[in-house]
Coordinates of C-alpha atoms in Angstrom, one line a residue:
M44 CA -0.4 0.5 0.7
S45 CA 1.3 3.8 -0.4
L46 CA 0.1 6.6 1.4
I47 CA 0.2 9.7 -0.6
M48 CA -0.6 12.6 1.1
L49 CA -1.8 15.6 -0.5
K50 CA -0.4 19.3 -0.3
D51 CA -1.2 22.1 -0.3
I52 CA -4.0 22.4 1.3
A53 CA -5.0 25.7 3.2
L54 CA -5.7 23.8 6.9
P55 CA -6.6 26.8 9.7
E56 CA -3.5 27.3 11.6
H57 CA -5.8 28.2 14.9
F58 CA -9.2 26.7 14.9
P59 CA -11.6 28.8 16.7
I60 CA -12.4 26.7 20.0
P61 CA -15.3 28.3 22.0
E62 CA -15.7 28.7 25.5
K63 CA -17.2 26.1 27.2
L64 CA -20.2 26.8 29.7
S65 CA -19.8 27.7 33.1
A66 CA -20.0 26.0 36.1
E67 CA -23.4 28.1 36.4
A68 CA -24.5 27.7 33.0
L69 CA -24.1 24.0 34.1
E70 CA -26.0 23.8 36.8
A71 CA -29.0 26.4 35.1
D72 CA -29.2 24.1 32.5
H73 CA -30.0 20.7 34.6
Q74 CA -33.0 23.0 36.3
L75 CA -34.5 22.6 32.7
F76 CA -34.6 18.7 31.8
E77 CA -38.5 18.2 32.8
R78 CA -39.5 21.0 31.2
V79 CA -37.6 20.4 27.7
K80 CA -38.6 16.9 28.2
A81 CA -42.4 18.3 27.9
A82 CA -41.5 20.5 25.2
L83 CA -40.4 17.7 23.0
I84 CA -42.5 15.7 23.5
E85 CA -45.7 18.5 23.4
H86 CA -43.9 19.4 20.1
Q87 CA -42.9 15.6 18.1
A88 CA -40.2 17.1 18.3
L89 CA -37.5 13.2 17.7
L90 CA -34.3 13.9 19.5
I91 CA -31.4 12.9 17.7
A92 CA -28.4 12.5 20.1
H93 CA -24.3 11.8 19.0
Y94 CA -22.7 9.6 21.8
Y95 CA -20.0 12.5 22.3
T96 CA -22.7 15.4 24.0
A97 CA -23.6 15.0 27.5
P98 CA -24.1 12.8 29.3
I99 CA -27.5 15.2 30.1
I100 CA -28.7 15.2 26.4
Q101 CA -27.7 11.8 26.1
R102 CA -30.5 11.0 28.5
L103 CA -33.0 13.6 28.2
A104 CA -32.5 11.9 24.1
E105 CA -33.3 8.3 26.2
E106 CA -36.1 9.6 27.8
T107 CA -38.6 11.2 25.4
G108 CA -38.6 8.2 23.0
G109 CA -35.2 10.0 21.2
F110 CA -32.3 8.2 19.6
I111 CA -28.5 8.4 20.6
G112 CA -25.6 6.5 18.2
D113 CA -23.0 8.2 16.2
S114 CA -23.0 9.3 13.1
L115 CA -24.1 6.6 9.9
E116 CA -27.4 5.3 13.0
M117 CA -28.0 8.8 13.5
A118 CA -28.6 9.3 9.7
R119 CA -30.5 6.0 9.7
V120 CA -32.9 7.1 12.4
G121 CA -33.5 10.6 11.5
K122 CA -34.3 9.2 8.1
D123 CA -36.6 6.8 8.8
S124 CA -38.5 8.2 11.7
A125 CA -41.6 8.9 11.2
L126 CA -42.2 13.0 13.3
N127 CA -41.8 15.2 10.9
T128 CA -39.2 18.0 13.5
I129 CA -35.8 15.9 14.2
V130 CA -33.4 18.4 16.5
V131 CA -30.1 17.0 16.3
A132 CA -27.7 17.3 19.2
G133 CA -23.7 16.7 17.8
V134 CA -22.1 19.0 15.2
R135 CA -23.3 21.1 11.9
F136 CA -22.7 18.1 9.8
M137 CA -24.7 16.3 11.6
G138 CA -27.3 18.7 11.4
E139 CA -27.7 18.8 8.0
T140 CA -27.2 15.3 6.7
A141 CA -30.9 15.0 9.2
K142 CA -31.6 18.1 6.3
I143 CA -29.7 16.2 2.9
L144 CA -32.0 13.0 3.6
S145 CA -34.7 15.0 5.1
P146 CA -35.5 17.8 3.0
E147 CA -39.7 17.7 4.0
K148 CA -38.7 17.7 7.8
T149 CA -38.1 20.7 10.1
V150 CA -34.5 19.6 10.7
L151 CA -33.2 21.8 14.1
M152 CA -29.9 21.7 16.0
P153 CA -29.5 23.2 18.8
D154 CA -26.1 25.4 17.9
L155 CA -25.4 26.1 14.7
T156 CA -21.6 27.7 15.7
A157 CA -21.4 23.9 16.3
E158 CA -17.9 22.7 13.9
C159 CA -15.7 20.3 13.7
S160 CA -12.1 20.6 13.3
L161 CA -12.4 18.6 10.3
D162 CA -14.8 19.6 8.1
L163 CA -13.1 22.6 9.1
C164 CA -10.0 21.4 7.5
C165 CA -11.8 20.7 4.0
K166 CA -13.8 23.8 1.2
A167 CA -16.1 22.6 -0.7
E168 CA -13.0 25.1 -3.4
D169 CA -10.1 23.3 -2.7
I170 CA -11.5 19.8 -3.4
K171 CA -12.3 21.1 -7.1
R172 CA -9.1 21.8 -7.8
V173 CA -7.9 19.0 -5.7
K174 CA -10.2 16.5 -8.5
A175 CA -8.5 18.2 -11.5
Q176 CA -5.8 17.1 -10.0
H177 CA -6.8 13.4 -9.9
P178 CA -9.2 12.8 -12.4
Q179 CA -9.4 8.9 -11.8
A180 CA -9.6 8.5 -8.7
T181 CA -13.0 7.7 -6.8
V182 CA -13.4 11.2 -4.1
V183 CA -14.7 8.7 -1.0
A184 CA -15.4 11.4 1.9
Y185 CA -15.7 10.8 5.6
A186 CA -19.1 12.0 7.8
N187 CA -17.6 14.6 8.8
T188 CA -17.3 17.2 6.1
S189 CA -19.7 20.3 5.1
A190 CA -23.2 19.0 2.4
E191 CA -20.5 20.9 -0.6
V192 CA -17.9 18.4 0.6
K193 CA -20.4 15.9 0.2
A194 CA -21.8 16.9 -3.2
Q195 CA -18.5 16.4 -4.5
S196 CA -18.1 13.3 -3.1
D197 CA -18.5 10.2 -4.9
W198 CA -19.2 7.7 -1.7
I199 CA -19.6 9.0 2.2
V200 CA -18.1 7.1 4.7
T201 CA -18.5 6.8 8.3
S202 CA -15.0 5.3 10.1
S203 CA -17.1 2.0 10.9
L204 CA -17.3 1.5 6.9
A205 CA -14.5 3.4 5.8
V206 CA -11.9 -0.2 6.0
E207 CA -14.6 -1.9 3.8
L208 CA -15.3 0.1 1.3
A209 CA -11.7 0.6 0.2
D210 CA -11.3 -3.1 -0.3
Y211 CA -14.3 -3.2 -2.0
L212 CA -13.2 -0.3 -4.2
K213 CA -9.6 -2.1 -4.3
G214 CA -10.9 -5.1 -5.8
R215 CA -13.3 -3.4 -8.7
G216 CA -9.3 -1.3 -9.3
E217 CA -10.4 2.4 -8.3
E218 CA -7.7 4.4 -6.7
I219 CA -9.0 6.5 -3.9
L220 CA -8.6 10.0 -3.5
W221 CA -9.8 10.2 0.8
L222 CA -11.0 13.1 2.8
P223 CA -10.3 15.1 5.2
D224 CA -9.0 12.4 8.0
R225 CA -4.8 11.9 7.3
H226 CA -5.1 9.5 10.2
L227 CA -8.3 7.9 9.5
G228 CA -6.5 7.3 5.8
S229 CA -3.3 6.0 7.1
Y230 CA -5.6 3.7 8.8
I231 CA -7.5 2.8 5.5
A232 CA -4.7 2.6 3.6
N233 CA -2.4 0.2 5.8
N234 CA -5.9 -2.4 6.3
A235 CA -7.6 -2.2 3.7
Q236 CA -3.6 -3.0 1.8
T237 CA -4.5 -0.1 -1.1
D238 CA -3.3 3.3 -2.1
V239 CA -4.4 6.6 -0.9
Y240 CA -4.3 9.4 -1.3
C241 CA -5.0 11.4 1.7
W242 CA -6.3 14.8 2.7
P243 CA -4.2 16.3 5.6
G244 CA -7.2 17.3 8.3
R245 CA -7.1 16.1 12.0
C246 CA -9.9 16.1 14.5
V247 CA -8.9 18.2 17.4
V248 CA -9.7 15.9 20.3
H249 CA -8.6 12.6 18.2
D250 CA -4.4 14.0 17.0
S251 CA -4.1 15.3 20.5
F252 CA -3.6 11.2 22.4
D253 CA -0.9 10.8 23.7
P254 CA 1.0 7.5 23.5
S255 CA 3.6 7.9 25.9
G256 CA 1.0 8.4 27.9
I257 CA -1.5 5.5 27.1
E258 CA 1.5 3.3 28.1
A259 CA 1.6 5.0 31.7
L260 CA -2.0 4.2 32.0
K261 CA -0.9 0.3 31.0
R262 CA 1.4 -0.3 33.1
A263 CA -0.5 1.7 36.2
H264 CA -3.4 -0.5 35.0
P265 CA -2.1 -3.5 33.4
E266 CA -5.4 -5.1 33.4
A267 CA -6.4 -3.0 31.5
K268 CA -7.6 -3.2 27.4
V269 CA -6.5 0.1 24.6
L270 CA -9.9 1.4 22.9
V271 CA -8.8 3.6 20.2
H272 CA -10.8 5.6 17.0
P273 CA -9.0 5.5 13.9
E274 CA -9.0 9.3 13.8
S275 CA -5.6 9.1 16.5
P276 CA -2.8 9.2 15.1
A277 CA -0.1 5.7 13.8
S278 CA 1.6 5.5 17.2
V279 CA -2.1 5.4 19.7
V280 CA -3.8 3.3 16.8
A281 CA -0.9 0.1 17.3
L282 CA -1.4 0.3 21.4
A283 CA -5.0 -1.4 21.1
D284 CA -6.8 -4.1 21.5
C285 CA -9.6 -2.7 19.8
V286 CA -9.9 0.0 17.0
G287 CA -13.7 1.0 15.9
S288 CA -15.6 3.7 15.2
T289 CA -18.0 4.7 18.3
S290 CA -20.8 2.6 17.6
Q291 CA -17.6 -0.6 17.8
L292 CA -16.3 0.3 20.6
L293 CA -19.3 -0.2 22.4
A294 CA -20.2 -3.0 21.5
F295 CA -16.6 -4.5 22.3
S296 CA -16.5 -2.6 25.9
K297 CA -20.0 -4.9 26.2
K298 CA -19.1 -8.4 24.7
D299 CA -15.6 -8.8 25.8
D300 CA -15.0 -9.9 30.0
A301 CA -12.1 -7.1 30.4
P302 CA -13.0 -5.2 33.9
C303 CA -11.1 -1.9 32.7
Y304 CA -10.7 0.5 29.6
I305 CA -8.8 3.1 28.4
V306 CA -11.0 4.1 26.1
A307 CA -9.1 6.8 23.4
T308 CA -12.2 8.8 22.0
E309 CA -14.3 12.3 23.5
R310 CA -15.8 10.8 26.9
G311 CA -19.0 11.6 26.2
I312 CA -19.9 8.1 24.8
F313 CA -18.6 7.6 28.3
Y314 CA -22.0 7.6 29.0
K315 CA -23.4 4.6 27.2
M316 CA -20.2 2.3 27.9
Q317 CA -21.0 3.1 32.1
Q318 CA -24.3 2.5 32.5
A319 CA -24.3 -1.1 29.3
C320 CA -21.3 -2.3 31.4
P321 CA -21.6 -0.6 35.3
E322 CA -19.3 -3.2 37.2
K323 CA -16.8 -1.6 34.1
T324 CA -13.8 0.6 34.4
F325 CA -13.5 3.3 32.0
I326 CA -10.4 5.7 32.0
E327 CA -9.6 8.2 29.8
A328 CA -6.6 8.4 27.2
A329 CA -3.8 10.9 27.9
I330 CA -4.0 14.1 26.2
A331 CA -0.2 15.3 24.4
P332 CA 0.8 18.3 26.5
Q333 CA 1.4 19.8 23.0
G334 CA -2.2 18.7 22.0
V335 CA -4.4 21.7 21.7
S336 CA -6.0 23.3 24.6
L337 CA -8.7 20.7 25.6
D338 CA -10.5 19.9 28.4
G339 CA -9.4 16.1 28.8
A340 CA -10.7 15.0 25.7
K341 CA -13.8 16.1 25.4
C342 CA -14.3 18.4 22.0
P343 CA -15.0 21.8 22.8
W344 CA -18.2 22.3 19.4
M345 CA -20.6 19.3 20.6
S346 CA -20.3 20.7 24.1
L347 CA -22.2 24.6 22.8
N348 CA -25.4 21.4 23.0
S349 CA -26.9 23.0 25.8
L350 CA -30.4 21.7 27.2
A351 CA -31.6 25.7 27.3
K352 CA -31.0 25.8 23.5
I353 CA -33.1 22.6 22.7
L354 CA -35.6 24.2 24.7
E355 CA -34.8 27.7 22.4
C356 CA -34.7 25.6 18.9
L357 CA -38.3 24.4 20.4
E358 CA -40.2 27.6 22.2
G359 CA -38.6 30.4 21.0
T360 CA -40.0 33.6 18.9
E361 CA -40.1 32.6 15.5
E362 CA -37.2 34.5 15.0
Q363 CA -35.3 32.9 17.1
K364 CA -36.3 29.2 15.9
A365 CA -35.3 30.3 12.0
A366 CA -31.9 30.3 13.4
H367 CA -32.0 27.1 15.1
A368 CA -32.7 25.8 11.4
I369 CA -30.3 24.2 9.1
S370 CA -31.1 24.8 5.4
V371 CA -29.5 22.9 2.9
P372 CA -28.7 24.2 -1.6
E373 CA -31.0 22.1 -3.3
D374 CA -29.2 21.8 -5.7
V375 CA -26.2 21.2 -2.8
R376 CA -28.3 18.9 -1.5
V377 CA -29.7 16.4 -4.6
A378 CA -25.9 16.5 -5.1
A379 CA -24.5 15.0 -1.8
L380 CA -27.8 12.1 -1.4
K381 CA -25.8 10.6 -3.7
P382 CA -23.2 10.0 -2.0
L383 CA -25.3 9.2 1.1
D384 CA -27.6 6.7 -0.1
R385 CA -24.9 4.2 -1.5
M386 CA -23.0 4.6 1.5
L387 CA -26.9 3.5 3.7
A388 CA -26.7 1.1 1.0
F389 CA -23.0 -0.2 1.3
A390 CA -24.7 -0.4 4.4
A391 CA -27.4 -2.6 4.1
A392 CA -25.4 -4.5 2.2
L393 CA -22.4 -5.5 3.7
K394 CA -25.0 -6.5 6.8
S395 CA -26.8 -8.9 4.2
G396 CA -23.7 -10.7 3.4
H397 CA -23.9 -9.8 -0.2
V398 CA -22.6 -6.9 -1.8
P399 CA -23.1 -6.5 -5.2
Q400 CA -20.4 -4.7 -7.5
D401 CA -22.8 -2.3 -9.8
L402 CA -23.2 0.5 -6.3

């Protein structure tokens, strides 16, 4: 295999890390739980929350018949729901994906400034230039990208499907232009044993995990297994007992018999892990001291989701509600729908055990 890192890509020098909510604001937010719960039920709104959101938001989804999952699962549920109002607690690309798949529905987000560092690393105008440089390559975009980038892609994929899709495309003799995460691109190239032209973006959380710090945790907890998301550097992946998406790491912790796990992904996943395995211990993997300034393994944009903002989505003024609504231009939506539908079809075919060669 060969990993060809793309050059001349304009990446942000600094990410606009938002300020976290104060302790007072968090306490006030918690006091709204029953009120927001009643509002979701009254307005017949489905709350879809990512595993990386705060535990209170995940609990709110559970108690209102909502859903908690990774980005692929969120895409499926939003599309299949009979409800016409979807509240997506996550980051912007997740809300855009819901709107692309369900244009007739009202899709709301607690905070439209909730970005993703991978999305910020990948601009649509750069894609056009790079595609012209590699006209024979199949463009495979991670779900963590904007609607505009998805519209220029041949395939969309999540981390749970990335290696399988690369194997599939290799079997068809296709070159892969992967974007935007350099670490996941490297993981794909290594595990699918295929050539990958790779975008050099990074997730500020996963890129900050520290292999030496994780090794120290392993020495302190020799009974622990290491769970790693493939957006992490190769030096961290090399330490893993299990590498996978959030859903795959959660599933492993449920079926495995170890008493303790060192977890190298965003710590929001601990809510479902601890809920599923109350007798087990979950330890946050070490963050490198020279990494981006983070509150541990916590996505600063996911932290922008709050109960107060969910309430404003549903019961604010018309102007306030409009400020929470996701919109995608129709030409962009139609173009982005094609690779998203291919992803969902590929996932279904993979689950059935038969993937046709003409998806």
